[in-house]
CSV table of C-alpha atoms in Angstrom, one decimal:
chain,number,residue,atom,x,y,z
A,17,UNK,CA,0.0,0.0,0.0
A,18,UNK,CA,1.6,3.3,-0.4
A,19,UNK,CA,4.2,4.3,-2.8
A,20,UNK,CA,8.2,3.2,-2.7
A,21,UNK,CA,10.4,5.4,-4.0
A,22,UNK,CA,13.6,2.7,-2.7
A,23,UNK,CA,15.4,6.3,-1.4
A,24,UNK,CA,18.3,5.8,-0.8
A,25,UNK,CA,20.5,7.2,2.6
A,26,UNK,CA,22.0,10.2,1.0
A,27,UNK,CA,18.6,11.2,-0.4
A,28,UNK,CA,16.7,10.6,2.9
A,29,UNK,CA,19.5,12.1,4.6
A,30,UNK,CA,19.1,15.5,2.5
A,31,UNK,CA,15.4,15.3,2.7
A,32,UNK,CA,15.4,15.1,6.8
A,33,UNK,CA,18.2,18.1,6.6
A,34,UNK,CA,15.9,20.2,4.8
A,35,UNK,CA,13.1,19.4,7.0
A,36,UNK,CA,15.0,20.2,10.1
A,37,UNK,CA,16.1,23.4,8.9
A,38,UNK,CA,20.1,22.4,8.9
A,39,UNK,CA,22.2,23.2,6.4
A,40,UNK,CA,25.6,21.2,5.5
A,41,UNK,CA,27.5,20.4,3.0
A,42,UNK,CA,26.8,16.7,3.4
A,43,UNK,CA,23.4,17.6,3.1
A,44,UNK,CA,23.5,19.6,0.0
A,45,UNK,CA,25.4,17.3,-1.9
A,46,UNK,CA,22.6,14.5,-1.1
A,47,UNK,CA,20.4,16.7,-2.2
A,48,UNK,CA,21.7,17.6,-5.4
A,49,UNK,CA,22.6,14.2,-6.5
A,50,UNK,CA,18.7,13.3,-6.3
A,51,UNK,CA,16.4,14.2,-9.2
A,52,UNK,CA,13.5,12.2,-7.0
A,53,UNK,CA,10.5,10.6,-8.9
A,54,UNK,CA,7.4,12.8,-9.5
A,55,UNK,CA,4.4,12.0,-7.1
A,56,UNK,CA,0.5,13.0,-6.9
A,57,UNK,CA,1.0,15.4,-3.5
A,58,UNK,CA,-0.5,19.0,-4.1
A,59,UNK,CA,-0.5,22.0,-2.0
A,60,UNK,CA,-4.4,20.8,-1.8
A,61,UNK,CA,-4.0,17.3,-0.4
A,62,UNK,CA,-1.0,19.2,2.0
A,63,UNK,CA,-4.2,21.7,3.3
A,64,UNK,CA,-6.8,18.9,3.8
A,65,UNK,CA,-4.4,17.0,6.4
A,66,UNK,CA,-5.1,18.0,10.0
A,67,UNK,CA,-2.9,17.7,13.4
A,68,UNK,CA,-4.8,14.6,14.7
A,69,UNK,CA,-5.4,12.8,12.0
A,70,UNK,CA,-5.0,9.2,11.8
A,71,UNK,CA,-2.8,7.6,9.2
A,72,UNK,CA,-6.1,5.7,7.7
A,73,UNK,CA,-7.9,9.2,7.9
A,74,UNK,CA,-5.0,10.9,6.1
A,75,UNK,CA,-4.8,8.0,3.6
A,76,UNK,CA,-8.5,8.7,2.8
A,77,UNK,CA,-7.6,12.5,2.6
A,78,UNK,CA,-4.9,12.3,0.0
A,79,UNK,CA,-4.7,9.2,-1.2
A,80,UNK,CA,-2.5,6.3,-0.6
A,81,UNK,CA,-0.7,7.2,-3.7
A,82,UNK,CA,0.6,10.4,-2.8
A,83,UNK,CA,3.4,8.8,-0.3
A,84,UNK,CA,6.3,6.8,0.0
A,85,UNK,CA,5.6,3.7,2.2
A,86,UNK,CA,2.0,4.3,4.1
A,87,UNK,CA,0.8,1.7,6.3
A,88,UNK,CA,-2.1,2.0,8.7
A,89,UNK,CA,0.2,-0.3,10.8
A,90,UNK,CA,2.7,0.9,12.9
A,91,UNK,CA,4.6,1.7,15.9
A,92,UNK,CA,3.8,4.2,18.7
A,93,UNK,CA,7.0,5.7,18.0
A,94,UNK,CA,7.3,8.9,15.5
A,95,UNK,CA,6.8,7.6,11.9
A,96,UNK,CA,7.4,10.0,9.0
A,97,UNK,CA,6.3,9.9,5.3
A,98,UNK,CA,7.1,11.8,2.2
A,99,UNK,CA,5.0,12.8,-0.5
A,100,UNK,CA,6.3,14.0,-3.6
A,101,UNK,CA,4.5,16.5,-5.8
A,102,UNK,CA,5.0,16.5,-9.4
A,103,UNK,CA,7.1,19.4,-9.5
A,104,UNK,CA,10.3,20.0,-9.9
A,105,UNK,CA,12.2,22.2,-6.8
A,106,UNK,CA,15.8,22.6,-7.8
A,107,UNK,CA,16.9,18.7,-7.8
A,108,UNK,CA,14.2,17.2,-6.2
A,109,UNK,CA,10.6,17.5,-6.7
A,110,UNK,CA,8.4,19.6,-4.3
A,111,UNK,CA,7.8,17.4,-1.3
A,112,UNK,CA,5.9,17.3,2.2
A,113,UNK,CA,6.8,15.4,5.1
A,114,UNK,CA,3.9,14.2,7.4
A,115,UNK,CA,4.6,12.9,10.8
A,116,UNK,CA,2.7,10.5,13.0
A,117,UNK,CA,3.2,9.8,16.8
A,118,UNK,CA,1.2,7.1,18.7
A,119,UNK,CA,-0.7,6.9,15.3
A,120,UNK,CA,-1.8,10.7,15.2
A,121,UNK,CA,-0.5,13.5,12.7
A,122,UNK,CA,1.7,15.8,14.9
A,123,UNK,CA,3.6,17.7,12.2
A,124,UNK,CA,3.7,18.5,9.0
A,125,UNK,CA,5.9,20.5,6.8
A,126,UNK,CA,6.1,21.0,2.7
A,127,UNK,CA,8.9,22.4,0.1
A,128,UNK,CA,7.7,24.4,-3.0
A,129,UNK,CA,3.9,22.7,-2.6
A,130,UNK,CA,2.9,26.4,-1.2
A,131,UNK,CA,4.1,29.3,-3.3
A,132,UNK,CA,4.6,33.0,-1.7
A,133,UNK,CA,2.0,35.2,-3.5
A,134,UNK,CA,4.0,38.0,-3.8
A,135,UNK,CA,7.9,37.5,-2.8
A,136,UNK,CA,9.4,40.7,-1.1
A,137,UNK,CA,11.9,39.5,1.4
A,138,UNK,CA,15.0,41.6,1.6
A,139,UNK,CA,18.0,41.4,4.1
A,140,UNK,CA,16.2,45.1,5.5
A,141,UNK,CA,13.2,43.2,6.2
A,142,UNK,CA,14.9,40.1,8.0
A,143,UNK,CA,17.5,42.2,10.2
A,144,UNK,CA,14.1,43.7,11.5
A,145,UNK,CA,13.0,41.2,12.7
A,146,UNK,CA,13.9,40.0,16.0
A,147,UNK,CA,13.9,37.0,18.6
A,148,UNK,CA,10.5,37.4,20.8
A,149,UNK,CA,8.3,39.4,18.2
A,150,UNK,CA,5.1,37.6,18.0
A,151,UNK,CA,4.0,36.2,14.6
A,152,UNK,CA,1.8,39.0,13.9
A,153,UNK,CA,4.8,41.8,14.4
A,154,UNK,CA,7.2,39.7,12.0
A,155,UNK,CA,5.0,39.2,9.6
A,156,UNK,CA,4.0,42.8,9.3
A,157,UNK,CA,7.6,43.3,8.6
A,158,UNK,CA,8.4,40.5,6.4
A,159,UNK,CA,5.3,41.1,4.4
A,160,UNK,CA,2.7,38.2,4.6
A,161,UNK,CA,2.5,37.2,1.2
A,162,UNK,CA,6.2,36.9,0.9
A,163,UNK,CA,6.1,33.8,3.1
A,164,UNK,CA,4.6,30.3,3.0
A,165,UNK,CA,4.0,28.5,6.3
A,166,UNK,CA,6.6,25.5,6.0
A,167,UNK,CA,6.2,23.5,8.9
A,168,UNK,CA,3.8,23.1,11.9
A,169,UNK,CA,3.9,21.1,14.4
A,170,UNK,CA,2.2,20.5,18.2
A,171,UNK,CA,5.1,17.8,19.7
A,172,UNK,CA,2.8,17.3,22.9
A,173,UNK,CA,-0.1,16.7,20.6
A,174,UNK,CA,-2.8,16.8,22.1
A,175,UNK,CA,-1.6,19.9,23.8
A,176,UNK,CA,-1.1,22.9,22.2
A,177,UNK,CA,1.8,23.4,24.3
A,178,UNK,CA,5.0,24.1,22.1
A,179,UNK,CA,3.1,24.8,19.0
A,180,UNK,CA,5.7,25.3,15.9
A,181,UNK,CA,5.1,27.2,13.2
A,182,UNK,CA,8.1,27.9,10.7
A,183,UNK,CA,7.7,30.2,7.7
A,184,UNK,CA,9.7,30.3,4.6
A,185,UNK,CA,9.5,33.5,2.9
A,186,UNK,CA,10.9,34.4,-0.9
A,187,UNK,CA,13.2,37.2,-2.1
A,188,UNK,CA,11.8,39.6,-4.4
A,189,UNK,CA,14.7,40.5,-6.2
A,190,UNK,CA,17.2,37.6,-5.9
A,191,UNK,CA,15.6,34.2,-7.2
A,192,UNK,CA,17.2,31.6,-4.7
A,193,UNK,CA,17.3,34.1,-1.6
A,194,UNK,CA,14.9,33.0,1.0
A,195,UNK,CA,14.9,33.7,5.1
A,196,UNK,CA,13.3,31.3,7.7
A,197,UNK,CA,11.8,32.1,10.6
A,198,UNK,CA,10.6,29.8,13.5
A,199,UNK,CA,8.1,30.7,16.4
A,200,UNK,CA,7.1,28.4,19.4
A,201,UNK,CA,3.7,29.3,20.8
A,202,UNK,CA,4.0,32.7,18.8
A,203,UNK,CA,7.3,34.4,19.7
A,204,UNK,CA,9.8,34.0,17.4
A,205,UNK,CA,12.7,31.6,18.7
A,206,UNK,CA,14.9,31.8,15.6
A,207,UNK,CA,15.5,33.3,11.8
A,208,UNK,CA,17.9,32.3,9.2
A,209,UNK,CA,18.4,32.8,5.5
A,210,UNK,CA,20.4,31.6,2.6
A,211,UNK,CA,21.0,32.5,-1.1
A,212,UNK,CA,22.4,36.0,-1.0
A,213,UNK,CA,19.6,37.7,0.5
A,214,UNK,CA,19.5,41.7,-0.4
């Protein structure tokens, strides 16, 4: 049940980097010597997934199709899937990654399923930005529509204790700039950025 892509450890390994949010060469090298397989995931299927879910309830959601390996059987322990899209992101197609502890979704995270509607980001707007600014004060600054929520996640699920949310927002005048920015329970906790942000 489920699709198998047969990944192998450098691929996974640059897949799980990006995820995290860590950068290294290692990484980067996996990534780019993967041109992945195209899959059925959509920035649709990614939006009709819900924190809670169960992995039968998110097969009937999106498919069984649109991810490597699915089971409704498994451990308690966290249990991860990726879901290609069929388009292509650099080297690898546009992916999510949808994760599953004691059999209920607890985060979930995508790459180039979600566009920003109108990229803006500039190194101006990310060095005004700063540690313990809620989501709304950031945002205001980074301009809204220059981002793309990237990952969520609730790791006491059911609590809403901790609650991730990570946003990925698009230079407007350099094509591979981006700068990150991740909040727990609303206050920003850290920001990075890549790509010769201006």
């Amino acid at each position: 049940m489920g699709r198998r892509f047969g990944l192998g450890a450098a691929a996974a390994a640059a897949v799980c980097a990006t995820v995290a949010g860590v950068s290294s060469s290692s990484a980067v090298a996996a990534e780019n010597s993967v041109a992945g397989m195209p899959g059925t995931m959509t920035a649709e299927k990614y939006n009709a997934v819900n924190f809670g879910m169960t992995v039968a309830q998110v097969i009937n959601a999106i498919g069984s199709n649109s991810c490597d390996g699915f089971s409704p059987n498994f451990a308690a322990t966290p249990t991860s899937y990726t879901c290609w899209g069929s388009e292509p992101s650099g080297d690898i197609y546009a992916y999510a990654n949808l994760t599953f502890t004691q059999g209920k979704l607890t985060n979930k995270s995508q790459e180039s399923l979600i566009k920003p509607v109108a990229p803006s980001m500039t190194l101006a707007k990310y060095n005004g930005i700063t540690k313990g600014m809620t989501v709304n004060q950031a945002m205001a600054i980074a301009n809204r529509d220059s981002c793309v929520i990237w990952s969520e996640g609730y790791p006491a699920y059911p609590s809403t204790a901790g609650h991730k949310l990570n946003f990925h927002c698009k230079s407007g005048n350099v094509p591979l700039a981006y700068a990150r920015f991740g909040f727990i329970d609303g206050v920003l906790d850290w920001k990075n950025h890549a790509g010769g942000l201006k």
